[in-house]
C-alpha positions as YAML, in Angstrom:
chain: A
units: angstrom
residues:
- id: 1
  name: UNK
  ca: [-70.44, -25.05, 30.90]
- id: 2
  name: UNK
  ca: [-68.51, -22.20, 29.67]
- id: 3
  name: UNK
  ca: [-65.38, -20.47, 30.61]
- id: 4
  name: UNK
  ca: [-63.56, -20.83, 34.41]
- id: 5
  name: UNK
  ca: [-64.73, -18.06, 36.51]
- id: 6
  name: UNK
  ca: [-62.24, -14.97, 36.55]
- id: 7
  name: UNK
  ca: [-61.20, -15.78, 33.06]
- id: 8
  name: UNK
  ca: [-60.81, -13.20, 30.18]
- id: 9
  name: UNK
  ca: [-59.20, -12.66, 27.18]
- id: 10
  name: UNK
  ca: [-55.71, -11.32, 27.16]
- id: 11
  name: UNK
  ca: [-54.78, -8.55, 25.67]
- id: 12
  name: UNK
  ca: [-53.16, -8.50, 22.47]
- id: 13
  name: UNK
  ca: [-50.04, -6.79, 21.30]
- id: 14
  name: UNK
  ca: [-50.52, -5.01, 18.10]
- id: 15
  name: UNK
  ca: [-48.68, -6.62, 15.11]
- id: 16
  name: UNK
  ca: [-46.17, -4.68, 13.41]
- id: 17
  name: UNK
  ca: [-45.10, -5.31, 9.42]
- id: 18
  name: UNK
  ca: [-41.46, -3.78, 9.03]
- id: 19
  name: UNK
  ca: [-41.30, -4.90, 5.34]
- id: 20
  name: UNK
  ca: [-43.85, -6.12, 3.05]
- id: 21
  name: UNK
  ca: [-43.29, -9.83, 1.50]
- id: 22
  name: UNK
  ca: [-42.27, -10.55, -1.76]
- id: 23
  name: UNK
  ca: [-45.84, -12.56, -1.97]
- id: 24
  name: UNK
  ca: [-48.29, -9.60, -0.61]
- id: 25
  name: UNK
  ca: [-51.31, -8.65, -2.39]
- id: 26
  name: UNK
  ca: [-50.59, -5.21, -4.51]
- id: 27
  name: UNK
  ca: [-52.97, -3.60, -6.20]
- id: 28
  name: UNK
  ca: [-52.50, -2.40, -9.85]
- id: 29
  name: UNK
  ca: [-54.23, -0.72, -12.97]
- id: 30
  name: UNK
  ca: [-54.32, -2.24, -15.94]
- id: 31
  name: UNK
  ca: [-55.09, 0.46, -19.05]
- id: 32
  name: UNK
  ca: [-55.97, -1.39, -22.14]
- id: 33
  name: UNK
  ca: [-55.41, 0.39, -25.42]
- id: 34
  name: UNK
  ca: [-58.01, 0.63, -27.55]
- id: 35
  name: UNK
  ca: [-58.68, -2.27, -30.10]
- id: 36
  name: UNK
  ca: [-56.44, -4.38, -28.00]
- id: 37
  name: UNK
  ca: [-57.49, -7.90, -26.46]
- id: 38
  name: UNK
  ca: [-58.36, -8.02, -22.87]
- id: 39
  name: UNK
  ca: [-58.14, -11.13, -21.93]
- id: 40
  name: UNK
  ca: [-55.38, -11.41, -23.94]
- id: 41
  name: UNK
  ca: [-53.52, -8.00, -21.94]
- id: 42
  name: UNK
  ca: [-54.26, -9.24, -18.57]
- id: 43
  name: UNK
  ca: [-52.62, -13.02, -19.90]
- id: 44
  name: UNK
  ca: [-49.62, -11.14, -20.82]
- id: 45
  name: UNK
  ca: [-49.24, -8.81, -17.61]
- id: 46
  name: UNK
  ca: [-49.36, -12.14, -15.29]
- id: 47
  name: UNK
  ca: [-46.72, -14.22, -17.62]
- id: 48
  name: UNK
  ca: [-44.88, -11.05, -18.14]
- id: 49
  name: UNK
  ca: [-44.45, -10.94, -14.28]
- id: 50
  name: UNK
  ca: [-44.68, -14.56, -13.05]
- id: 51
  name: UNK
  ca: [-47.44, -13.57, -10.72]
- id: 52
  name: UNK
  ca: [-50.78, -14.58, -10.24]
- id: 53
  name: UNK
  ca: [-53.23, -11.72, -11.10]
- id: 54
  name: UNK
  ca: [-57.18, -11.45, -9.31]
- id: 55
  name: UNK
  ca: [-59.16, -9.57, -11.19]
- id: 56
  name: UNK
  ca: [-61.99, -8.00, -9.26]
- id: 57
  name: UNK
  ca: [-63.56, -5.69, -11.52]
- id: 58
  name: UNK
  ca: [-63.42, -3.50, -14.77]
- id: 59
  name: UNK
  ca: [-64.95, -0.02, -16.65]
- id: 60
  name: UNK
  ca: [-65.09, 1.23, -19.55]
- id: 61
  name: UNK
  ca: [-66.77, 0.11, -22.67]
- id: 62
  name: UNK
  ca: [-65.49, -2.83, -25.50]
- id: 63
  name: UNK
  ca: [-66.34, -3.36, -28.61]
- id: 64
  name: UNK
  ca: [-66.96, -6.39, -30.53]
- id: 65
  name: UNK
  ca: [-66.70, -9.04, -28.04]
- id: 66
  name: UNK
  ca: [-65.40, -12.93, -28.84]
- id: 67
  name: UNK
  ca: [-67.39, -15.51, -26.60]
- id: 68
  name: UNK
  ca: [-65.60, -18.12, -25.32]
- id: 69
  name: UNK
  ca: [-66.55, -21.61, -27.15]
- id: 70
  name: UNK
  ca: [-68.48, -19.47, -29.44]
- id: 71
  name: UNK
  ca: [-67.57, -19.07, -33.33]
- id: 72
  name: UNK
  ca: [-69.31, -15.89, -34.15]
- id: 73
  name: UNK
  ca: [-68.76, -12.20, -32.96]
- id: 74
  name: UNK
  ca: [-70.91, -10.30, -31.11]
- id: 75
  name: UNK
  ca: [-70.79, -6.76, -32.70]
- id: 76
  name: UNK
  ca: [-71.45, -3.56, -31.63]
- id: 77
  name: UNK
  ca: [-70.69, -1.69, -28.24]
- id: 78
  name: UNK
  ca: [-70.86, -2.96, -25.18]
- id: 79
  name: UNK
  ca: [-70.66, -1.28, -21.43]
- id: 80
  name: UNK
  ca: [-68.89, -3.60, -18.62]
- id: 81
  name: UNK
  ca: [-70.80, -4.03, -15.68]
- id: 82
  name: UNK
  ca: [-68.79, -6.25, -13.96]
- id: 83
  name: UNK
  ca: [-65.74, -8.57, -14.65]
- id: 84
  name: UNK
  ca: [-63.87, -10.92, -12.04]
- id: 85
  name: UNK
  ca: [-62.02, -13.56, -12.65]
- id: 86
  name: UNK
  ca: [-58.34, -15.04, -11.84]
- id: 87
  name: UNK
  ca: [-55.13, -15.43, -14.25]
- id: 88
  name: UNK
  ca: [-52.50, -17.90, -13.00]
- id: 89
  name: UNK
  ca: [-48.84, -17.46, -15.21]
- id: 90
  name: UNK
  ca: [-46.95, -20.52, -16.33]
- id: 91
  name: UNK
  ca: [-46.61, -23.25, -15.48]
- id: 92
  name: UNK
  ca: [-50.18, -23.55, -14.39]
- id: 93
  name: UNK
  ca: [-52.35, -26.09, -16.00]
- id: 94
  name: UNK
  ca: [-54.84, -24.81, -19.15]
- id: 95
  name: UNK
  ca: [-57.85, -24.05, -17.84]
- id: 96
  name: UNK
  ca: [-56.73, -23.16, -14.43]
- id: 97
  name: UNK
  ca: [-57.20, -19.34, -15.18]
- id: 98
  name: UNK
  ca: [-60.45, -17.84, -15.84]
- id: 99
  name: UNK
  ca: [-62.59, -14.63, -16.24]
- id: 100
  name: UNK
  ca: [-66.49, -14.28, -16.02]
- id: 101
  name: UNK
  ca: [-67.46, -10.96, -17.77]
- id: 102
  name: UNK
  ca: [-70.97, -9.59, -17.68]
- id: 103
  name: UNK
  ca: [-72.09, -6.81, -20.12]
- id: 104
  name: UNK
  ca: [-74.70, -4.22, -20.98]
- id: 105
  name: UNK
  ca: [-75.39, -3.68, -24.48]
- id: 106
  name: UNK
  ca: [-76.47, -0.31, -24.15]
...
């Protein structure tokens, strides 16, 4: 079995996007000041927009890291090595948005 005899595929005409939707991916950079939250920055930037944001990666260095469900503080420097995650704005469920951070403590 397999296709009739003589058959091909068709050409294609090429699409063309005259205007970009209001829901197309954009990228962006973040800058977070110094001594400021993260998580807490990127939170803001999605509710302050009422868009969902995809994080797909970081650089720089932090500094005294929280851990999620963890009551101490991890001090000291620390060097991102990668950081991905999504942040969904209101009115999305809690614990719909999440990031997964992995460091080097260089």
């Amino acid at each position: 079995m397999g296709r009739p005899l003589g058959s091909k595929n068709k050409p294609k005409s090429p699409m063309i996007i005259a205007r970009d939707s209001a829901d197309a991916l954009h990228s962006h950079i973040i800058e977070v000041a110094p001594g400021a939250d993260v998580a807490t920055c990127v939170v803001e930037y999605a509710r302050r927009r009422g868009r969902s944001v995809c994080l797909l990666g970081a650089s720089g260095v932090v500094a005294d890291v929280a851990v999620h469900g963890a009551a101490a503080l991890l001090p000291g420097r620390f060097e991102h090595l990668s950081v991905m995650g999504t942040v969904l704005p209101p009115p999305a469920q809690p614990g719909a948005s999440g990031l997964s951070v992995l460091l080097s403590a260089g």
